Coordinates of C-alpha atoms in Angstrom, one line a residue:
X1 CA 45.4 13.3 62.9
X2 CA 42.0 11.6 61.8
X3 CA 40.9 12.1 64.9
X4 CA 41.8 15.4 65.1
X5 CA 40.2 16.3 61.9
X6 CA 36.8 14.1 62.0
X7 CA 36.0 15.1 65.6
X8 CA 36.8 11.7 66.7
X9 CA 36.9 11.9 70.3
X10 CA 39.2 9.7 72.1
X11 CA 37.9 7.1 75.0
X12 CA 38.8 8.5 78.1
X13 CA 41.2 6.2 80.1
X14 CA 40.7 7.3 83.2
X15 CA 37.8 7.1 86.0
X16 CA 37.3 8.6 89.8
X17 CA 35.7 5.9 92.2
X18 CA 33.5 6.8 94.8
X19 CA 32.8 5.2 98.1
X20 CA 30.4 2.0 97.3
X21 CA 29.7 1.9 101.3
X22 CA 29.2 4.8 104.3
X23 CA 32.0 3.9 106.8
X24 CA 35.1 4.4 107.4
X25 CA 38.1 4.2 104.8
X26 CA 40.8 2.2 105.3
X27 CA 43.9 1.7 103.3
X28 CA 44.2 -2.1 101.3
X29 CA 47.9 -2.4 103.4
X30 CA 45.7 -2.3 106.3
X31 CA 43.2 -5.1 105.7
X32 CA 43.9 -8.5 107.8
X33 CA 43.5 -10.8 104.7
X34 CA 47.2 -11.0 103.3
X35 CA 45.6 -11.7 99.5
X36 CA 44.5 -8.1 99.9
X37 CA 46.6 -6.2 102.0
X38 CA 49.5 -7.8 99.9
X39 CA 47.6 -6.5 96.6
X40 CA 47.5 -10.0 95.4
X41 CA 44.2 -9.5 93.5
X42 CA 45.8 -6.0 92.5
X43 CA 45.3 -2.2 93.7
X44 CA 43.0 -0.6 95.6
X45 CA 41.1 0.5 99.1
X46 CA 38.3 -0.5 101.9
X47 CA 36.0 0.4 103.6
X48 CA 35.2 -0.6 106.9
X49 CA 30.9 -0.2 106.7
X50 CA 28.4 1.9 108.6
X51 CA 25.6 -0.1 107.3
X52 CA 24.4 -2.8 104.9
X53 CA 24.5 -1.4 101.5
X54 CA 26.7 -1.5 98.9
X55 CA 26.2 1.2 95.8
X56 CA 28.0 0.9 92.6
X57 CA 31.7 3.4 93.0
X58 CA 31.4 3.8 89.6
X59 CA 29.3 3.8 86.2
X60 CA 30.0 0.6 84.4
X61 CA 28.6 -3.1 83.3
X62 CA 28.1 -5.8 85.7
X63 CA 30.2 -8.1 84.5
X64 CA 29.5 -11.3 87.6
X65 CA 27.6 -11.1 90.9
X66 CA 28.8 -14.2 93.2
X67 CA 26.7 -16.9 93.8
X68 CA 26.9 -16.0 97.2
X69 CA 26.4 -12.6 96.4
X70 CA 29.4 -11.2 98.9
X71 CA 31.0 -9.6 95.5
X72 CA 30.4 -8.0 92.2
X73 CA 32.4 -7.5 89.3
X74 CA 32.1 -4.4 87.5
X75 CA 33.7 -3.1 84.3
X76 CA 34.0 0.5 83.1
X77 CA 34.0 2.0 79.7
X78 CA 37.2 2.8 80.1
X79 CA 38.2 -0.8 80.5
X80 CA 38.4 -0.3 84.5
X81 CA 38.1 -3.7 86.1
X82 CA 36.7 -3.8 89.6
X83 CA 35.8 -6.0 92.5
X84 CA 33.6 -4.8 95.4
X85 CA 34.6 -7.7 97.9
X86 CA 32.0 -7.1 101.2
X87 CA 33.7 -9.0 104.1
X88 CA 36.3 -10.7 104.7
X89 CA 35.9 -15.1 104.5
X90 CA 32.3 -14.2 103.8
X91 CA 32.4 -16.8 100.8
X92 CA 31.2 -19.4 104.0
X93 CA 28.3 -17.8 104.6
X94 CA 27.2 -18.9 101.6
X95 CA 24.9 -16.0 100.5
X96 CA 23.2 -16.0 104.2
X97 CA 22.1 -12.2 105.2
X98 CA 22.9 -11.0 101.7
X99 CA 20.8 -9.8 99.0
X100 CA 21.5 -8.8 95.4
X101 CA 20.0 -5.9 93.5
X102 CA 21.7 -6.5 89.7
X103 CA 23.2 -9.1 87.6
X104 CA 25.3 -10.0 85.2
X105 CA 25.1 -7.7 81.9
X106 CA 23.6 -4.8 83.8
X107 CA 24.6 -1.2 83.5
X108 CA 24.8 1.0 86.7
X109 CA 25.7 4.3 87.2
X110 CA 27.5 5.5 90.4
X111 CA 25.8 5.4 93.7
X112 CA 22.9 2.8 91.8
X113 CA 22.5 0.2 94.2
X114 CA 24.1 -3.5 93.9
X115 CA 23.9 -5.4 97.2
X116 CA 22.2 -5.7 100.7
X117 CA 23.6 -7.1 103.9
X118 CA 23.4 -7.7 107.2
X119 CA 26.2 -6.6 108.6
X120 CA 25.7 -7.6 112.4
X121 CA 25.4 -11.4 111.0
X122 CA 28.7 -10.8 108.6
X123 CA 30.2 -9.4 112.1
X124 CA 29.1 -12.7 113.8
X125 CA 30.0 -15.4 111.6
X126 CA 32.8 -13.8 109.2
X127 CA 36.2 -13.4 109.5
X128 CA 35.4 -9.4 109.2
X129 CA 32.8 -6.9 107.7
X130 CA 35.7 -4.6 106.3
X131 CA 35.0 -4.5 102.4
X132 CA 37.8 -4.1 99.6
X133 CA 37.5 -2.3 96.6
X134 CA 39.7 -3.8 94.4
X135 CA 41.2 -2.6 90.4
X136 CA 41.7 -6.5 89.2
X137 CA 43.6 -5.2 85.9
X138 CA 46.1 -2.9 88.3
X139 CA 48.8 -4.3 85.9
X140 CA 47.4 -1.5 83.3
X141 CA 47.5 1.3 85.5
X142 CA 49.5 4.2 84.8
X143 CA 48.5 6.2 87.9
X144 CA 46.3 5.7 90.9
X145 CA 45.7 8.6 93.2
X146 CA 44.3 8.5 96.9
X147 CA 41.3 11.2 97.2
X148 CA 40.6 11.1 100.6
X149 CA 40.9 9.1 103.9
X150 CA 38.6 9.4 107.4
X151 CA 34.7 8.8 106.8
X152 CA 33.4 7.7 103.5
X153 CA 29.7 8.4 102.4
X154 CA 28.4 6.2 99.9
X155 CA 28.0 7.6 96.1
X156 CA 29.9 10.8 97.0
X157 CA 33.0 10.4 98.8
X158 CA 35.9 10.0 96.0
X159 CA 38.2 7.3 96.9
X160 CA 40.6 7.0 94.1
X161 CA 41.7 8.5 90.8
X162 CA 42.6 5.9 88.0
X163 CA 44.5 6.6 84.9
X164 CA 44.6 3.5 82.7
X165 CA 47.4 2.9 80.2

């Protein structure tokens, strides 16, 4: 009723992700790495890249960029948590052929640019170059919709719809 009355407005809970990456989108069943495919580190998608950079999918906070700087953490204001993951078993590369573009405590808007790679050399010595896109709090989702599927480009393509609890 305060709310109502003062012209408090209420945070939104819900956010629409676009494609971090220009490839190809693939559904996170379809990923060969059980701990995503089995949504172990929670809901999402992937994309299987055209090229070597990764753009935020949403506007948020950094909240971690690996030391190997094969993932980012980003938070939104409406308490989205997510994980842009490029690769598969690209943790052993150790940081080779990537390069990042934020850190920690940043703010990014969607389609700003987080990370660089060479995705030839993530071919060659990873497990794969496909890149998850993962909601690490999926336990307070109330509803996550599929936008599209087929070819994703980066900072416009909507992936997902996500409606927080």
């Amino acid at each position: 009723m305060f709310k109502k009355l003062f012209g408090k407005k209420e945070e939104s809970k819900e956010a629409t992700l676009v494609a971090p990456l220009d490839g190809k989108i693939v559904q996170l069943e379809e990923v060969p790495d059980p701990v995503f495919s089995q949504k172990m580190m929670g809901e999402g998608i992937a994309i299987e890249p055209a090229n070597g950079e990764v753009v935020s999918p949403v506007e948020g906070e950094i909240v971690q960029v690996f030391p190997t700087k094969h993932a980012v953490g980003i938070q939104t204001k409406s308490g989205i948590e997510l994980l842009v993951h490029i690769g598969l078993e690209t943790v052993s590369m150790d940081g080779e052929g990537f390069e990042a573009h934020v850190k920690q405590g940043d703010k990014v808007s969607s389609g700003d640019k987080l990370i660089t790679f060479d995705v030839d050399l993530v071919n060659e010595k990873a497990k794969s170059s496909i890149t998850p896109v993962i909601i690490t709090n999926s336990d307070s989702i109330e509803n996550l919709e599929t936008l599209n599927t087929g070819e994703a480009v980066k900072g416009e393509t909507e992936l997902l719809h996500v409606q927080m609890k």
